[in-house]
Amino acid sequence: MSTADLAIRIPLATIGTIITVENLFVCYIVYRFRNLRTFTNGFVVSLAFSDALVGGILLPLELARYTSPPGVATAEGYFISIILQANVFNLLAVTFDRYLAVMKPLTYIQFMDKHFVKLPLLAWIVPVVISLIPLTWKTDISSTTHRVYLICILILGIVLPYCLILFAYVRIFREVARLVKSLAAMQHGLIDGRMAEERGRVSSEARVTRIFAVIFAIFFVAWMPVIYMTIAEAINKLEIIPSSLMTISWFTLVIGSSMNAPIYAYFKADFRRTIIRMIRGRKKSRATWKPEDCSSMR
């Protein structure tokens, strides 16, 4: 293995390990702490799991590709498709969650009580089914059928969800601006309890929505090289793909996937409070530890 290969593989492997650990940590703390078990955080867990797959499965497959049988490259292609589609559909699901919370607050809880489990399941089942369709023609990438399939995936699986997500965020931010303006107009002197509660709700929903809008933007930039290469393959123009773009795409993927968990931890208030509580609790337990405490262990 050349020095140039090591210069690429070692950073990718390091970032991949970080991605896996930090996103599994997100999943763990939502499971561990009851106050984090909200509908929105259910979608966060689903998103975090898809990011963990980038570091825990997709990246190791890529690093092993040149020393493994040809089937590994085919498997990698399926995993790229599944994880890309899962990211898109999970972002679509969490955007729908934010849209419903802001636009239909009175029916949000009732709807999610009834349909919450279905949404993350669909966000994974649909990508798996879509991504495995090429098995029916043995993944012959030179066939016209495969190119038509790629074009359909690009339009229905990427472009359309992107448009829906952008439309939803435009509507959400307009509604938040309208609510803020409306609450300001109703304010006369002191704010009563009900108005203060509503203002707090609107402010909280706006902050959470901004977080997911940032995550969507990061996802779009991180996956853009992969989307570009897929478009080139779909229109049978592989010559327009720069030779270095594959390597660049892996770095954009892993850097993008590594940013989401810190965003949850730092900017999402419930995650931030829980992590601070965990750190303080650990410091406190260390400060109060006594040698005789070991005698009670079983």
Short mmCIF file of C-alpha atoms in Angstrom, two decimals:
data_model
loop_
_atom_site.label_atom_id
_atom_site.label_comp_id
_atom_site.label_asym_id
_atom_site.label_seq_id
_atom_site.Cartn_x
_atom_site.Cartn_y
_atom_site.Cartn_z
CA MET A 1 0.00 0.00 0.00
CA SER A 2 1.45 3.34 -1.06
CA THR A 3 2.02 6.36 1.16
CA ALA A 4 -0.66 8.25 -0.81
CA ASP A 5 -3.20 5.50 -0.05
CA LEU A 6 -2.33 5.61 3.65
CA ALA A 7 -2.69 9.40 3.65
CA ILE A 8 -6.30 8.90 2.51
CA ARG A 9 -7.26 5.75 4.40
CA ILE A 10 -5.98 6.67 7.87
CA PRO A 11 -7.95 9.96 8.12
CA LEU A 12 -11.07 8.26 6.69
CA ALA A 13 -10.78 5.37 9.16
CA THR A 14 -10.28 7.80 12.07
CA ILE A 15 -13.27 9.96 11.14
CA GLY A 16 -15.34 6.82 10.47
CA THR A 17 -14.68 5.59 14.01
CA ILE A 18 -15.68 8.97 15.44
CA ILE A 19 -18.89 8.98 13.36
CA THR A 20 -19.90 5.53 14.57
CA VAL A 21 -19.20 6.25 18.25
CA GLU A 22 -20.84 9.68 18.40
CA ASN A 23 -24.00 8.64 16.56
CA LEU A 24 -24.42 5.45 18.59
CA PHE A 25 -24.01 7.68 21.66
CA VAL A 26 -26.93 9.80 20.41
CA CYS A 27 -29.03 6.63 20.09
CA TYR A 28 -27.95 5.49 23.57
CA ILE A 29 -28.81 8.67 25.46
CA VAL A 30 -32.27 8.83 23.87
CA TYR A 31 -32.81 5.23 25.00
CA ARG A 32 -31.26 5.86 28.42
CA PHE A 33 -33.03 9.10 29.42
CA ARG A 34 -36.81 9.24 29.44
CA ASN A 35 -36.93 13.03 29.00
CA LEU A 36 -35.37 12.61 25.54
CA ARG A 37 -37.98 10.14 24.34
CA THR A 38 -39.97 12.58 22.24
CA PHE A 39 -41.41 12.12 18.77
CA THR A 40 -38.84 14.47 17.25
CA ASN A 41 -35.95 12.66 18.94
CA GLY A 42 -37.29 9.39 17.56
CA PHE A 43 -36.51 10.77 14.11
CA VAL A 44 -33.15 12.02 15.42
CA VAL A 45 -32.30 8.44 16.44
CA SER A 46 -33.23 7.17 12.98
CA LEU A 47 -31.03 9.85 11.36
CA ALA A 48 -28.17 9.12 13.77
CA PHE A 49 -28.38 5.41 12.99
CA SER A 50 -28.07 6.10 9.25
CA ASP A 51 -25.00 8.25 9.96
CA ALA A 52 -23.56 5.46 12.14
CA LEU A 53 -23.92 3.10 9.16
CA VAL A 54 -21.75 5.45 7.10
CA GLY A 55 -18.90 5.11 9.59
CA GLY A 56 -19.54 1.54 10.73
CA ILE A 57 -20.36 -0.28 7.47
CA LEU A 58 -20.05 1.89 4.35
CA LEU A 59 -16.58 3.25 5.09
CA PRO A 60 -15.02 -0.12 6.08
CA LEU A 61 -16.40 -1.59 2.83
CA GLU A 62 -14.73 1.20 0.86
CA LEU A 63 -11.42 0.79 2.72
CA ALA A 64 -11.47 -2.97 2.09
CA ARG A 65 -12.64 -2.75 -1.53
CA TYR A 66 -9.22 -2.93 -3.19
CA THR A 67 -8.15 -6.02 -1.23
CA SER A 68 -11.50 -7.85 -1.35
CA PRO A 69 -13.40 -9.93 -3.94
CA PRO A 70 -15.39 -8.09 -6.68
CA GLY A 71 -18.64 -8.72 -4.81
CA VAL A 72 -17.59 -6.21 -2.15
CA ALA A 73 -17.79 -3.33 -4.66
CA THR A 74 -21.31 -4.42 -5.63
CA ALA A 75 -22.36 -4.64 -1.98
CA GLU A 76 -20.88 -1.19 -1.40
CA GLY A 77 -23.01 0.22 -4.21
CA TYR A 78 -26.16 -1.16 -2.60
CA PHE A 79 -25.19 0.23 0.81
CA ILE A 80 -24.47 3.66 -0.68
CA SER A 81 -27.91 3.66 -2.29
CA ILE A 82 -29.69 2.45 0.87
CA ILE A 83 -27.95 4.93 3.18
CA LEU A 84 -28.38 7.86 0.76
CA GLN A 85 -32.09 7.10 0.37
CA ALA A 86 -32.48 6.48 4.12
CA ASN A 87 -30.92 9.88 4.85
CA VAL A 88 -33.26 11.55 2.36
CA PHE A 89 -36.39 9.84 3.67
CA ASN A 90 -35.43 10.35 7.33
CA LEU A 91 -34.88 14.05 6.63
CA LEU A 92 -38.25 14.10 4.89
CA ALA A 93 -39.83 12.43 7.94
CA VAL A 94 -38.26 14.84 10.45
CA THR A 95 -39.25 17.78 8.23
CA PHE A 96 -42.82 16.49 8.24
CA ASP A 97 -42.60 16.26 12.04
CA ARG A 98 -41.49 19.91 12.24
CA TYR A 99 -44.11 20.98 9.69
CA LEU A 100 -46.90 19.33 11.64
CA ALA A 101 -45.64 20.68 15.00
CA VAL A 102 -45.61 24.28 13.72
CA MET A 103 -48.48 24.32 11.24
CA LYS A 104 -50.90 21.97 13.04
CA PRO A 105 -49.96 22.14 16.75
CA LEU A 106 -53.44 21.17 17.95
CA THR A 107 -53.45 17.86 16.05
CA TYR A 108 -49.70 17.10 16.27
CA ILE A 109 -49.78 14.90 19.38
CA GLN A 110 -52.88 13.01 18.27
CA PHE A 111 -51.42 12.31 14.81
CA MET A 112 -48.02 11.21 16.13
CA ASP A 113 -49.59 8.98 18.79
CA LYS A 114 -51.31 7.11 15.98
CA HIS A 115 -48.69 7.14 13.21
CA PHE A 116 -45.25 7.76 14.76
CA VAL A 117 -43.92 4.18 14.51
CA LYS A 118 -44.92 3.94 10.84
CA LEU A 119 -42.90 6.97 9.72
CA PRO A 120 -39.36 5.83 10.71
CA LEU A 121 -40.18 2.31 9.50
CA LEU A 122 -41.23 3.66 6.10
CA ALA A 123 -38.10 5.85 6.04
CA TRP A 124 -36.05 2.61 6.09
CA ILE A 125 -38.26 0.09 4.29
CA VAL A 126 -38.78 2.28 1.20
CA PRO A 127 -35.01 2.92 0.66
CA VAL A 128 -34.17 -0.78 1.07
CA VAL A 129 -36.84 -1.85 -1.42
CA ILE A 130 -35.90 0.88 -3.92
CA SER A 131 -32.17 0.15 -3.66
CA LEU A 132 -32.55 -3.60 -4.21
CA ILE A 133 -34.62 -3.26 -7.41
CA PRO A 134 -31.48 -3.60 -9.64
CA LEU A 135 -31.14 -7.20 -8.43
CA THR A 136 -33.91 -8.06 -10.90
CA TRP A 137 -31.54 -7.31 -13.81
CA LYS A 138 -28.40 -8.46 -11.96
CA THR A 139 -27.19 -4.87 -11.56
CA ASP A 140 -26.04 -4.58 -15.16
CA ILE A 141 -25.02 -0.90 -15.10
CA SER A 142 -24.60 -0.82 -18.89
CA SER A 143 -28.25 -1.68 -19.55
CA THR A 144 -30.84 0.90 -20.57
CA THR A 145 -33.07 -0.39 -17.77
CA HIS A 146 -30.44 0.53 -15.18
CA ARG A 147 -30.03 4.04 -16.59
CA VAL A 148 -33.80 4.59 -16.54
CA TYR A 149 -33.83 3.31 -12.95
CA LEU A 150 -31.11 5.81 -11.94
CA ILE A 151 -33.01 8.69 -13.55
CA CYS A 152 -36.19 7.68 -11.67
CA ILE A 153 -34.21 7.47 -8.41
CA LEU A 154 -32.74 10.92 -8.97
CA ILE A 155 -36.12 12.49 -9.70
CA LEU A 156 -38.40 10.62 -7.28
CA GLY A 157 -35.88 9.71 -4.58
CA ILE A 158 -33.75 12.86 -4.38
CA VAL A 159 -35.05 15.87 -6.35
CA LEU A 160 -38.72 15.52 -5.32
CA PRO A 161 -37.94 15.00 -1.58
CA TYR A 162 -35.53 17.97 -1.70
CA CYS A 163 -38.25 20.16 -3.21
CA LEU A 164 -40.77 19.01 -0.59
CA ILE A 165 -38.29 19.67 2.24
CA LEU A 166 -37.43 23.15 0.93
CA PHE A 167 -41.11 23.97 0.46
CA ALA A 168 -41.88 22.79 4.00
CA TYR A 169 -39.09 24.87 5.58
CA VAL A 170 -40.18 27.98 3.68
CA ARG A 171 -43.74 27.47 4.98
CA ILE A 172 -42.51 26.75 8.51
CA PHE A 173 -40.32 29.86 8.76
CA ARG A 174 -43.08 32.04 7.33
CA GLU A 175 -45.52 30.65 9.89
CA VAL A 176 -43.05 31.18 12.74
CA ALA A 177 -42.50 34.79 11.59
CA ARG A 178 -46.27 35.32 11.43
CA LEU A 179 -46.78 33.88 14.92
CA VAL A 180 -43.99 36.00 16.41
CA LYS A 181 -45.47 39.13 14.81
CA SER A 182 -48.95 38.19 16.00
CA LEU A 183 -47.80 37.60 19.58
CA ALA A 184 -45.91 40.91 19.58
CA ALA A 185 -49.06 42.72 18.39
CA MET A 186 -51.15 41.16 21.17
CA GLN A 187 -48.67 42.08 23.88
CA HIS A 188 -49.86 44.93 26.09
CA GLY A 189 -47.73 45.61 29.14
CA LEU A 190 -47.17 42.43 31.12
CA ILE A 191 -47.41 39.08 29.36
CA ASP A 192 -49.97 36.72 30.88
CA GLY A 193 -49.11 33.07 31.51
CA ARG A 194 -50.85 31.71 28.43
CA MET A 195 -49.17 34.15 26.06
CA ALA A 196 -45.77 33.52 27.64
CA GLU A 197 -46.28 29.78 27.21
CA GLU A 198 -47.25 30.21 23.55
CA ARG A 199 -44.27 32.48 22.91
CA GLY A 200 -41.99 29.88 24.51
CA ARG A 201 -43.50 27.13 22.33
CA VAL A 202 -43.05 29.13 19.12
CA SER A 203 -39.48 30.04 20.05
CA SER A 204 -38.65 26.41 20.86
CA GLU A 205 -40.16 25.11 17.62
CA ALA A 206 -38.24 27.75 15.65
CA ARG A 207 -34.92 26.76 17.25
CA VAL A 208 -35.45 23.05 16.60
CA THR A 209 -36.54 23.76 13.02
CA ARG A 210 -33.39 25.81 12.40
CA ILE A 211 -31.26 22.91 13.67
CA PHE A 212 -32.82 20.48 11.19
CA ALA A 213 -32.61 23.04 8.38
CA VAL A 214 -28.84 23.26 9.03
CA ILE A 215 -28.58 19.44 9.05
CA PHE A 216 -30.46 19.32 5.74
CA ALA A 217 -28.03 21.86 4.23
CA ILE A 218 -25.03 19.85 5.48
CA PHE A 219 -26.52 16.67 4.02
CA PHE A 220 -27.09 18.34 0.65
CA VAL A 221 -23.48 19.58 0.42
CA ALA A 222 -21.99 16.31 1.75
CA TRP A 223 -23.83 14.08 -0.72
CA MET A 224 -23.59 16.42 -3.73
CA PRO A 225 -20.51 14.68 -5.25
CA VAL A 226 -22.28 11.30 -5.02
CA ILE A 227 -25.42 12.77 -6.59
CA TYR A 228 -23.33 14.33 -9.38
CA MET A 229 -21.62 10.99 -10.13
CA THR A 230 -24.98 9.22 -10.14
CA ILE A 231 -26.33 11.76 -12.65
CA ALA A 232 -23.25 11.23 -14.85
CA GLU A 233 -23.77 7.47 -14.73
CA ALA A 234 -27.49 7.82 -15.47
CA ILE A 235 -26.87 9.85 -18.64
CA ASN A 236 -23.90 7.64 -19.63
CA LYS A 237 -21.36 10.48 -19.35
CA LEU A 238 -18.73 8.96 -17.06
CA GLU A 239 -16.02 11.06 -18.75
CA ILE A 240 -17.34 14.20 -17.01
CA ILE A 241 -16.45 12.76 -13.59
CA PRO A 242 -13.01 14.06 -12.44
CA SER A 243 -10.68 11.28 -11.30
CA SER A 244 -10.30 12.85 -7.86
CA LEU A 245 -14.04 13.25 -7.23
CA MET A 246 -14.49 9.77 -5.75
CA THR A 247 -11.90 10.49 -3.05
CA ILE A 248 -13.36 13.95 -2.45
CA SER A 249 -16.85 12.45 -2.14
CA TRP A 250 -15.74 10.14 0.67
CA PHE A 251 -14.31 13.03 2.64
CA THR A 252 -17.46 15.15 2.17
CA LEU A 253 -19.58 12.15 3.23
CA VAL A 254 -17.69 11.38 6.41
CA ILE A 255 -17.24 15.02 7.42
CA GLY A 256 -20.97 15.66 6.86
CA SER A 257 -21.95 12.58 8.86
CA SER A 258 -19.57 13.54 11.68
CA MET A 259 -21.16 16.99 12.11
CA ASN A 260 -24.75 15.98 12.89
CA ALA A 261 -24.25 14.46 16.35
CA PRO A 262 -22.30 17.50 17.69
CA ILE A 263 -25.07 19.74 16.32
CA TYR A 264 -27.68 17.78 18.32
CA ALA A 265 -25.47 17.83 21.42
CA TYR A 266 -24.62 21.53 21.34
CA PHE A 267 -27.62 23.25 19.79
CA LYS A 268 -30.59 21.06 20.76
CA ALA A 269 -31.48 22.17 24.28
CA ASP A 270 -32.79 18.84 25.61
CA PHE A 271 -29.66 16.98 24.43
CA ARG A 272 -27.38 19.69 25.81
CA ARG A 273 -29.04 19.64 29.24
CA THR A 274 -28.93 15.84 29.42
CA ILE A 275 -25.26 15.63 28.45
CA ILE A 276 -24.35 18.32 31.00
CA ARG A 277 -26.29 16.36 33.63
CA MET A 278 -24.39 13.19 32.70
CA ILE A 279 -21.02 14.95 33.00
CA ARG A 280 -21.91 16.57 36.32
CA GLY A 281 -23.27 13.28 37.65
CA ARG A 282 -20.06 11.48 36.76
CA LYS A 283 -17.90 14.17 38.38
CA LYS A 284 -20.07 14.02 41.50
CA SER A 285 -19.84 10.24 41.72
CA ARG A 286 -16.05 10.41 41.43
CA ALA A 287 -15.83 13.14 44.07
CA THR A 288 -17.88 11.13 46.58
CA TRP A 289 -16.24 7.74 45.91
CA LYS A 290 -14.80 5.93 48.95
CA PRO A 291 -12.68 2.75 49.05
CA GLU A 292 -15.30 0.95 51.14
CA ASP A 293 -17.85 1.44 48.34
CA CYS A 294 -16.26 -1.53 46.57
CA SER A 295 -17.47 -3.86 49.31
CA SER A 296 -21.06 -3.43 48.18
CA MET A 297 -20.36 -4.62 44.62
CA ARG A 298 -21.71 -8.03 43.65
#
